[in-house]
Coordinates of C-alpha atoms in Angstrom, one line a residue:
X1 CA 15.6 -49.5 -10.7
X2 CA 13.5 -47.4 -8.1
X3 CA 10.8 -45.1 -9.4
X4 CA 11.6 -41.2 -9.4
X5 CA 9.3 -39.8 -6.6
X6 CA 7.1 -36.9 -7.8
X7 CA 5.3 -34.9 -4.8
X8 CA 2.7 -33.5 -6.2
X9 CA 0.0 -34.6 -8.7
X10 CA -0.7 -34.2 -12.2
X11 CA -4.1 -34.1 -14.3
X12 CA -4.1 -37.0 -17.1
X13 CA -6.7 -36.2 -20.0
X14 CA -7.7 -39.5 -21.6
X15 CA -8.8 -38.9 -25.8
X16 CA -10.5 -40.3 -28.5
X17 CA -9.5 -43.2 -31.3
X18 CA -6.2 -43.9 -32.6
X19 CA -4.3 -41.7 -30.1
X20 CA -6.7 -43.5 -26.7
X21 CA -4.8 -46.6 -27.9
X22 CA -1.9 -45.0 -28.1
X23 CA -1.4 -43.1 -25.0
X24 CA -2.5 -45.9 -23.1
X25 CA 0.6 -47.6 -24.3
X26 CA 2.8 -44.2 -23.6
X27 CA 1.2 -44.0 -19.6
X28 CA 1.8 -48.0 -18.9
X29 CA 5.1 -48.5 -20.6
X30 CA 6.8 -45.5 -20.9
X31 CA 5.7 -43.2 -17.7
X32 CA 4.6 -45.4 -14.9
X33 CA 7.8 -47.9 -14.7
X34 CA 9.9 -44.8 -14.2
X35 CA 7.8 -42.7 -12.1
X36 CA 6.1 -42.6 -9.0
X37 CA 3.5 -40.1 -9.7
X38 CA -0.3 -39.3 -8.2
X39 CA -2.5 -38.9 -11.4
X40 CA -5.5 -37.5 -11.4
X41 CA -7.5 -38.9 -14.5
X42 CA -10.1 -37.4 -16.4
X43 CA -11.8 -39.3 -19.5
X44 CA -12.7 -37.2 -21.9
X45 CA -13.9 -39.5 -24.7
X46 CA -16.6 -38.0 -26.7
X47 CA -18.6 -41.0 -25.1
X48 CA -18.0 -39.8 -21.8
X49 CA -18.2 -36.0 -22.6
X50 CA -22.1 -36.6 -23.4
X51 CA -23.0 -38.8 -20.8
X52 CA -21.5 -36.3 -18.4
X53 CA -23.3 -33.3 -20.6
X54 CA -19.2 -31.9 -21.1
X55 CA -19.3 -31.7 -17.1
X56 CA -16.2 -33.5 -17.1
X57 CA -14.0 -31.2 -19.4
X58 CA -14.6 -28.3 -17.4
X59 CA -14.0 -30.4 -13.7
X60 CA -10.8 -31.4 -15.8
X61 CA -9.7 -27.8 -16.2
X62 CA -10.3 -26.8 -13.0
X63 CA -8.5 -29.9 -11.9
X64 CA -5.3 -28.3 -13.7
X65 CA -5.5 -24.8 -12.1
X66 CA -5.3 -26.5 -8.6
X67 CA -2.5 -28.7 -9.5
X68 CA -0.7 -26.4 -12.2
X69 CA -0.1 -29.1 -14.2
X70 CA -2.5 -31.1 -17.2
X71 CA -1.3 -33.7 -19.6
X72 CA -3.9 -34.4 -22.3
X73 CA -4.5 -36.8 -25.1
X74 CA -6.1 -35.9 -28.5
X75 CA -10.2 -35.4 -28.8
X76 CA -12.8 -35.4 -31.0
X77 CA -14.4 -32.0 -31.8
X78 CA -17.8 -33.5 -32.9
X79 CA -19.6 -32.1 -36.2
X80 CA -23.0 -32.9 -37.7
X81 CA -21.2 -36.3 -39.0
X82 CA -19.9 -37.2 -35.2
X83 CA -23.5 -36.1 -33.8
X84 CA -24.7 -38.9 -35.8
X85 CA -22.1 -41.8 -35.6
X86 CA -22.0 -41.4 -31.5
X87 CA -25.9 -40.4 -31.5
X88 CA -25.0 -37.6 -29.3
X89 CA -27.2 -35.2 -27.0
X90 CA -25.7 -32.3 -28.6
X91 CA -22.8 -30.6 -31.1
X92 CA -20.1 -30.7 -27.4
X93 CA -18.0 -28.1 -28.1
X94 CA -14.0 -28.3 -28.5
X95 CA -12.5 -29.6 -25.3
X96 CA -9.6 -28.1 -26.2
X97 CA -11.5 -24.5 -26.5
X98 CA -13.3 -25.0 -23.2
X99 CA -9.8 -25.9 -21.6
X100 CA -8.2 -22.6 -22.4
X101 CA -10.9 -20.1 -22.3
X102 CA -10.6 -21.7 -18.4
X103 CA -7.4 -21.4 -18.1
X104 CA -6.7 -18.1 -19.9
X105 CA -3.5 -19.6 -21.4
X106 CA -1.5 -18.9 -24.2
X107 CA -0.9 -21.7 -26.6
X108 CA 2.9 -22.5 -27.8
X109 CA 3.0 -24.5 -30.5
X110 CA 7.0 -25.8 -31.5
X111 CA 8.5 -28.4 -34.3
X112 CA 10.5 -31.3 -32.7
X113 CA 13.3 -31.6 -35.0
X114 CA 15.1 -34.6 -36.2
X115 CA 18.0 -34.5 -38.4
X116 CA 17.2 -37.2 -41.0
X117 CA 13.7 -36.0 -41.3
X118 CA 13.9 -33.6 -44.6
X119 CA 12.1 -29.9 -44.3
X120 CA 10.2 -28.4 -47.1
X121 CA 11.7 -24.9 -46.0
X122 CA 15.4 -25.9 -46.1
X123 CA 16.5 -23.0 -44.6
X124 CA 14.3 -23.2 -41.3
X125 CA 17.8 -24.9 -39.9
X126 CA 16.3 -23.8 -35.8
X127 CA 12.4 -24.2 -34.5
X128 CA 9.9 -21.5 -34.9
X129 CA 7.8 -21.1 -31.6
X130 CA 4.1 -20.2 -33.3
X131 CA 2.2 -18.2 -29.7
X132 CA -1.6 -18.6 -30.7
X133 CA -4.4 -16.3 -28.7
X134 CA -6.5 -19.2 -28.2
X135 CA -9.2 -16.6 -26.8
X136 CA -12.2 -15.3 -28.2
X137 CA -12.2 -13.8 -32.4
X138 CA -13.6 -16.3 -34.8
X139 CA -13.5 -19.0 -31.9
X140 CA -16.0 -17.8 -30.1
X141 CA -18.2 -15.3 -32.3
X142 CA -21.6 -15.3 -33.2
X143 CA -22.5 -16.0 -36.9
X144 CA -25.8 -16.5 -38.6
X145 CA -27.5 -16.4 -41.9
X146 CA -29.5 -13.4 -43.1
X147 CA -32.2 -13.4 -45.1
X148 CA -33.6 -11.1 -47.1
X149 CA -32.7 -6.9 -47.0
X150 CA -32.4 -5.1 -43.6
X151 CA -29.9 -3.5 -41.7
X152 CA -27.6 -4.9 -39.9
X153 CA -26.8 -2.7 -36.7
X154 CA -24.3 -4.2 -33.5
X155 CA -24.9 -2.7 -30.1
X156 CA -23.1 -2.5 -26.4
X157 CA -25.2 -1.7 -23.8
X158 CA -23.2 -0.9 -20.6
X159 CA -24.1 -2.7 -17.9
X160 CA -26.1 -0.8 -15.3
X161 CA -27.4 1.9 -17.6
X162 CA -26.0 4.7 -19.5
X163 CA -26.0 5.5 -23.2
X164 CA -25.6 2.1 -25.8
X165 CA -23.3 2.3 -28.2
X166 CA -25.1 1.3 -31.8
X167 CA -22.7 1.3 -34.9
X168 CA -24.6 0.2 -38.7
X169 CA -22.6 -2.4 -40.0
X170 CA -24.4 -2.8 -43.4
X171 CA -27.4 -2.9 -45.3
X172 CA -28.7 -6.2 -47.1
X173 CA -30.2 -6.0 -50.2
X174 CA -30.4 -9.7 -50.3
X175 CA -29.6 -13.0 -48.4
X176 CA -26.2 -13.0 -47.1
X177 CA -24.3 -13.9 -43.9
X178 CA -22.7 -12.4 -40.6
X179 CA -20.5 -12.7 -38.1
X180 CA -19.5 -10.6 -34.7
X181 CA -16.1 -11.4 -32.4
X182 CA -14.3 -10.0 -29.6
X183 CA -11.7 -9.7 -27.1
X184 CA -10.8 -8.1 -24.0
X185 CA -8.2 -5.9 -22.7
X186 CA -7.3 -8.9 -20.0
X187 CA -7.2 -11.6 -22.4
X188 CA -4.4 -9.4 -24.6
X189 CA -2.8 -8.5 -21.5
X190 CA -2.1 -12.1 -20.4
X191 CA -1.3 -13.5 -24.3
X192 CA 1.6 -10.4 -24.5
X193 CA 2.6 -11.6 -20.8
X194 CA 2.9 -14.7 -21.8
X195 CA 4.3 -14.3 -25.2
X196 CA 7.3 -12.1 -23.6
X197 CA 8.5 -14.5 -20.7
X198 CA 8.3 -17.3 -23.6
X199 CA 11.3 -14.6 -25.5
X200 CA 13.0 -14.3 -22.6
X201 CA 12.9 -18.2 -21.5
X202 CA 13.8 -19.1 -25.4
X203 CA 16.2 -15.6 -25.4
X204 CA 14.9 -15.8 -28.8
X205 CA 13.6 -12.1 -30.4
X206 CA 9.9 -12.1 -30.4
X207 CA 7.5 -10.5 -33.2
X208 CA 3.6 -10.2 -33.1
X209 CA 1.6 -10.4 -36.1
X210 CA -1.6 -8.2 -37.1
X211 CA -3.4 -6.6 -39.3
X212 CA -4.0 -3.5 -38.3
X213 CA -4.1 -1.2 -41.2
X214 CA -6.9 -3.0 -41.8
X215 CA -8.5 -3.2 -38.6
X216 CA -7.4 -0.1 -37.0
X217 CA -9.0 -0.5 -33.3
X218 CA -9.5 -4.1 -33.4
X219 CA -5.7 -5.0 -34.2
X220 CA -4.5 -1.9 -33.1
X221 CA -5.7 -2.8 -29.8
X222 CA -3.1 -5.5 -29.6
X223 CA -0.4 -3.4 -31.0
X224 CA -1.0 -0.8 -28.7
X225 CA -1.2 -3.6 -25.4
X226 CA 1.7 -5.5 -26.3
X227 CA 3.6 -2.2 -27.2
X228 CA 2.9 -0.4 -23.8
X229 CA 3.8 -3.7 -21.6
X230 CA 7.3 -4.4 -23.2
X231 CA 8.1 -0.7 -22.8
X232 CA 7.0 -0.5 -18.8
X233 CA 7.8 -4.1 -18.0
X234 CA 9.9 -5.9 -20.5
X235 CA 11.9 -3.5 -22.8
X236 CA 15.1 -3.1 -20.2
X237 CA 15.3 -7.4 -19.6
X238 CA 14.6 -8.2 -23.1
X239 CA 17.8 -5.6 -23.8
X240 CA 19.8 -7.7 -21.4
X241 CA 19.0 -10.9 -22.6
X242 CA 20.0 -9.3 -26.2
X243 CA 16.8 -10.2 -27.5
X244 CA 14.4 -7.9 -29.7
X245 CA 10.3 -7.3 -29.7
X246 CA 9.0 -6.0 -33.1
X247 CA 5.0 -5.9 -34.3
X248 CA 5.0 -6.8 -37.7
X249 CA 2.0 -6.9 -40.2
X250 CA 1.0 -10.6 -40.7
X251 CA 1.2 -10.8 -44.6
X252 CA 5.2 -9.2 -43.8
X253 CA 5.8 -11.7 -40.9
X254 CA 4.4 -14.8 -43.1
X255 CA 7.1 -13.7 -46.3
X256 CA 9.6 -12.7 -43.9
X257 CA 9.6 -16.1 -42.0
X258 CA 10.1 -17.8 -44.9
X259 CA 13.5 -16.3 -45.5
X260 CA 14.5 -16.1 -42.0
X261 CA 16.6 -19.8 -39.9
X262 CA 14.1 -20.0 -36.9
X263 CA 14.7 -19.1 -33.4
X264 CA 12.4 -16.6 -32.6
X265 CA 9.6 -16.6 -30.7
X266 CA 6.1 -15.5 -33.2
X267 CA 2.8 -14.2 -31.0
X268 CA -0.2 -14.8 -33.4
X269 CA -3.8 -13.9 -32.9
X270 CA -6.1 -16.8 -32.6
X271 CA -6.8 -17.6 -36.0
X272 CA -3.5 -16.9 -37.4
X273 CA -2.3 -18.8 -34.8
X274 CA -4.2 -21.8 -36.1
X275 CA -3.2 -21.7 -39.6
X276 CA 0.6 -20.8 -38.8
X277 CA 1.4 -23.7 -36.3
X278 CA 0.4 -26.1 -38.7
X279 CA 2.4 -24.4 -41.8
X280 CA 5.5 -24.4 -39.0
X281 CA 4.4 -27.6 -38.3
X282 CA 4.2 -29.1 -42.0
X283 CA 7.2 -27.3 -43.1
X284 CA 9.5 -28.7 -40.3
X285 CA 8.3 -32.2 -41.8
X286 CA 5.6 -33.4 -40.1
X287 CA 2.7 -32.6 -37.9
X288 CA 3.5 -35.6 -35.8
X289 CA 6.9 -33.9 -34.6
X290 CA 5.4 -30.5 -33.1
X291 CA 5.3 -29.7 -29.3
X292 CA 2.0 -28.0 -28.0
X293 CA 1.3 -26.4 -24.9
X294 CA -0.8 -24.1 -23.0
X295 CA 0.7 -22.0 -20.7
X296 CA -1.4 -19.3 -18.2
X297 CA 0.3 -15.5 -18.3
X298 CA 1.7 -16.4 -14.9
X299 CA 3.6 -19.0 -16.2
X300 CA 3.0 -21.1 -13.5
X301 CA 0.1 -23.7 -15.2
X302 CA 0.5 -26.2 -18.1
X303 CA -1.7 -28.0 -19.7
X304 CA 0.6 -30.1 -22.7
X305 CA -1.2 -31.7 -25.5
X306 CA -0.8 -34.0 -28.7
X307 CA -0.7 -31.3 -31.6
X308 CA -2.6 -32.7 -34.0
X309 CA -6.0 -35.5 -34.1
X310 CA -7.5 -38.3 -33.2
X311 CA -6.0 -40.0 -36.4
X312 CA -9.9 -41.6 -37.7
X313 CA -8.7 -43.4 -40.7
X314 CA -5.6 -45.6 -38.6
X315 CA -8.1 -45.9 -36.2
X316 CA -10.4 -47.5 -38.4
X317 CA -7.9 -49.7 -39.7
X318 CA -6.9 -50.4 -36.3
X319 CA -10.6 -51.6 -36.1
X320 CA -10.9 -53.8 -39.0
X321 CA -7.8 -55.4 -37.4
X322 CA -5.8 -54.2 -40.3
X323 CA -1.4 -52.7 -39.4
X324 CA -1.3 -49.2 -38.8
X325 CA 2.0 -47.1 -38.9
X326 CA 0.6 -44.1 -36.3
X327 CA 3.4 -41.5 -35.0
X328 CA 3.3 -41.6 -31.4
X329 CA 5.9 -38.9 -31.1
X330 CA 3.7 -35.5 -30.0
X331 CA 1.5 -37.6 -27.5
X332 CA 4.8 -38.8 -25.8
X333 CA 5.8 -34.8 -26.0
X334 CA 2.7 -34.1 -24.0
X335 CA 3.5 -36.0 -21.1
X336 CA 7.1 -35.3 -21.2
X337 CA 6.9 -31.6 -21.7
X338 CA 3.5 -31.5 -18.7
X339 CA 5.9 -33.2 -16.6
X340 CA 8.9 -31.1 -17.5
X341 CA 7.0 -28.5 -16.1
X342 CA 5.7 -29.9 -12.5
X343 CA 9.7 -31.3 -12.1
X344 CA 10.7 -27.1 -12.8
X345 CA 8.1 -25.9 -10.0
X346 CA 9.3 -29.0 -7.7
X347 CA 12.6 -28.5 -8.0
X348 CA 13.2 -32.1 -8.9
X349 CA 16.0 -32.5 -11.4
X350 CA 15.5 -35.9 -11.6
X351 CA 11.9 -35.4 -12.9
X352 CA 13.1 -33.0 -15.5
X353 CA 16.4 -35.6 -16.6
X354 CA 13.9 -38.5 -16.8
X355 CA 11.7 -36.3 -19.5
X356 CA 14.7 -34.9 -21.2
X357 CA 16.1 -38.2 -21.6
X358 CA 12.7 -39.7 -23.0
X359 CA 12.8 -36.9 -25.8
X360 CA 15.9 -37.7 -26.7
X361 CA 15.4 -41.2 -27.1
X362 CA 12.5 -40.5 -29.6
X363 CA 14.9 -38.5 -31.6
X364 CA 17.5 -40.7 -31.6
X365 CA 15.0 -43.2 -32.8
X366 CA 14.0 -41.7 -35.4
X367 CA 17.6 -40.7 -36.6
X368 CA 18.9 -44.2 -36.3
X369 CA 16.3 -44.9 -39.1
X370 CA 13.2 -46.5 -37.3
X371 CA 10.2 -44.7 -37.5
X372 CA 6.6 -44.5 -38.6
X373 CA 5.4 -43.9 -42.2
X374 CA 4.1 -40.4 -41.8
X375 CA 8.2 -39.8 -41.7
X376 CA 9.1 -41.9 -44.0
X377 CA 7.6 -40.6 -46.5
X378 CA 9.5 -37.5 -45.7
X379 CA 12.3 -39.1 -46.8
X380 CA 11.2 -41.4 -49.2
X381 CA 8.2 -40.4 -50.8
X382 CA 4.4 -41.2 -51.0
X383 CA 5.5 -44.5 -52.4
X384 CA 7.8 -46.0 -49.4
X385 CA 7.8 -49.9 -49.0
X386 CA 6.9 -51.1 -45.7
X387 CA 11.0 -51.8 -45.0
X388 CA 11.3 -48.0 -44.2
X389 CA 9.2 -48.0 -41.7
X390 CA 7.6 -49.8 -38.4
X391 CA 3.8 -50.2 -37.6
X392 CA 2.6 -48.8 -34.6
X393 CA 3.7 -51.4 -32.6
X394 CA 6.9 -52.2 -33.4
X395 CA 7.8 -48.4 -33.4
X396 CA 6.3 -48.1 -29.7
X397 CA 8.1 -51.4 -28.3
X398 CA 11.5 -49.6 -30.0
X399 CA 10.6 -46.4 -28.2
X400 CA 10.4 -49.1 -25.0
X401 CA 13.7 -51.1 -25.6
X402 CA 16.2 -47.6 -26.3
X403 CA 14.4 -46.2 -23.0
X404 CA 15.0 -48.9 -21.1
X405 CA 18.9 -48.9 -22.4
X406 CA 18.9 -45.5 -21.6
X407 CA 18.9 -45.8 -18.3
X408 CA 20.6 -48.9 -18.1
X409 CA 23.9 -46.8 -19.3

């Protein structure tokens, strides 16, 4: 069988642990013997993030805006614990954040769904696409302990003179704690961009979620962005797709979603995002069948990730030399959906086939009854035998055997 022919390169972002192993496997068996692709590789192990002081994460991101395309493997975030098990220089920030503060994207965030795989919300019978601002709020604010009483005051001096704003935010009368965040006008701008071609793409309705009854110019700020884009750029396309935008407050959207089949596209603020794509996520079945992606407001770039860890505790096991049962599913996603996206600016069909059909064999897979434990205890409870389901291994070398069928057929 010849190799597909793929023009122009991609960016690989090697990971951490349990998902390392297995994307190695994914890259040498499942991506290589079909394609004939230029990758660029970056290694972005937590090792190799502190000997390069996090050089390389940021040489990796720039690597994707040239080449409008990223594929990326899970990370570790380190914490105090991490600091001291790798002995690190520093607490290395989240690759992940430094990755789409570069890139300005939005991040889409969307179950894969398999029919045999049970759903703890019966009634989401369609998949919910979660938008997450990953920009700026509680992601990248300043927060610090206070001690004692004072005044707290916050201030914005405009650059090159002029008169500082200064607003009191509160008065201590004993220890406590505090936190500042922000946006920008930009960053909005590009999120509702990027939020509203996803609609149209999907030509599912879109809704955005806030709170801003709350926080009147904070929120308000992105009801009023959003709102003033769809009806200049948007509203007349969105009518002719049939499709509908609609802000919603965020406690409404959460009840309403609940009630509601799928098939609509959900633009969350950073935080919200966070929490909600795993709830979608977890409520769909499993976090190990969820699609994530980051795409710029251009929607030209795409940096396509594994939506979930590093998976320690199998990766422990993995090192004692004891079976693990890891789902390899969302890290195949990653490289099928990144390349999905260089085959659309290509133009090469037989790029986008070759992904579509590896997708489709992981979901027939699963639905013909082999799979890894995190699913079958979907279906059969916390207390499945090890004949429901395949270790690692077995699961991948499936995944290997039905692709190669597939395009023996």
């Amino acid at each position: 069988m010849s190799k597909i022919l793929v023009k122009n390169p991609v960016v690989e972002i090697d990971g951490d642990e349990m998902t390392r192993i297995l994307w190695g496997f994914i890259r040498e068996k499942l991506i290589k013997p079909y394609l004939d692709v230029n990758i660029q590789y970056f290694d972005l192990s937590i090792q190799n993030r502190d000997a390069t002081e996090d050089r390389v994460t940021v040489e990796a991101a720039e690597a994707i805006k040239k080449c409008n395309v990223g594929i990326k493997c899970a990370t570790i975030t380190p914490d105090e614990k991490r600091v001291e098990e790798f002995k690190l220089k520093k607490m290395w920030k989240s690759p992940n954040g430094t990755i789409r503060n570069i890139l300005n994207g939005t991040v889409f965030r969307e179950p894969i769904i398999c029919k045999n795989i049970p759903r703890l919300i019966p009634q989401w019978t369609q998949p919910i696409c979660i938008g997450r601002h990953a920009y700026g709020d509680q992601y990248q604010a300043t927060d610090f302990l206070v001690k004692g009483k004072g005044k707290l005051t916050m201030t914005f001096q405009p650059e090159g003179g002029g008169a500082a704003q200064s607003h009191e935010v509160t008065n201590f009368k004993g220890d406590g704690i505090a936190l500042a965040m922000f946006n920008t006008d930009e960053s909005i701008t590009g999120f509702a961009h990027s939020c509203f071609q996803q609609a149209l793409t999907k030509k599912w309705p879109l809704y955005l979620s806030t709170k801003n009854t709350i926080l009147k110019v904070y929120d308000g700020r992105f009801k009023d962005i959003f709102q003033k884009i769809f009806e200049t750029e948007y509203k007349s396309k969105f009518e002719a797709a049939g499709i509908t935008y609609e802000h919603r407050l965020i406690d409404d959207m959460v009840a309403s979603c609940l009630k509601w089949n799928g098939a609509f596209v959900w633009a969350c603020k950073n935080y919200d995002g966070d929490v909600q794509s795993d709830t979608v996520a977890q409520g769909f079945g499993s976090l190990g069948l969820m699609t994530s992606t980051l795409v710029t407001p251009d929607g030209k770039t795409m940096e396509a990730e594994a939506a979930h860890g590093t998976v320690t505790r199998h990766y422990r096991m993995h090192q004692q030399g004891k079976p693990t049962s890891t789902n390899p599913i969302a890290s195949i996603y990653a490289w099928t959906q990144g390349l999905m996206h260089r085959g659309k600016l290509d133009g090469n069909q037989d790029l986008v086939k070759f992904c579509q059909t590896l997708e489709k064999v992981c979901v027939q897979t699963v639905e013909s009854g082999k799979m890894t434990k995190d699913l079958a205890v979907c279906i059969y409870g916390e207390k499945t035998s090890p004949e429901n389901y395949l270790t690692t291994e077995a699961f991948l070398e499936a995944l290997d055997k039905n692709l190669k069928e597939a395009f023996l057929k």
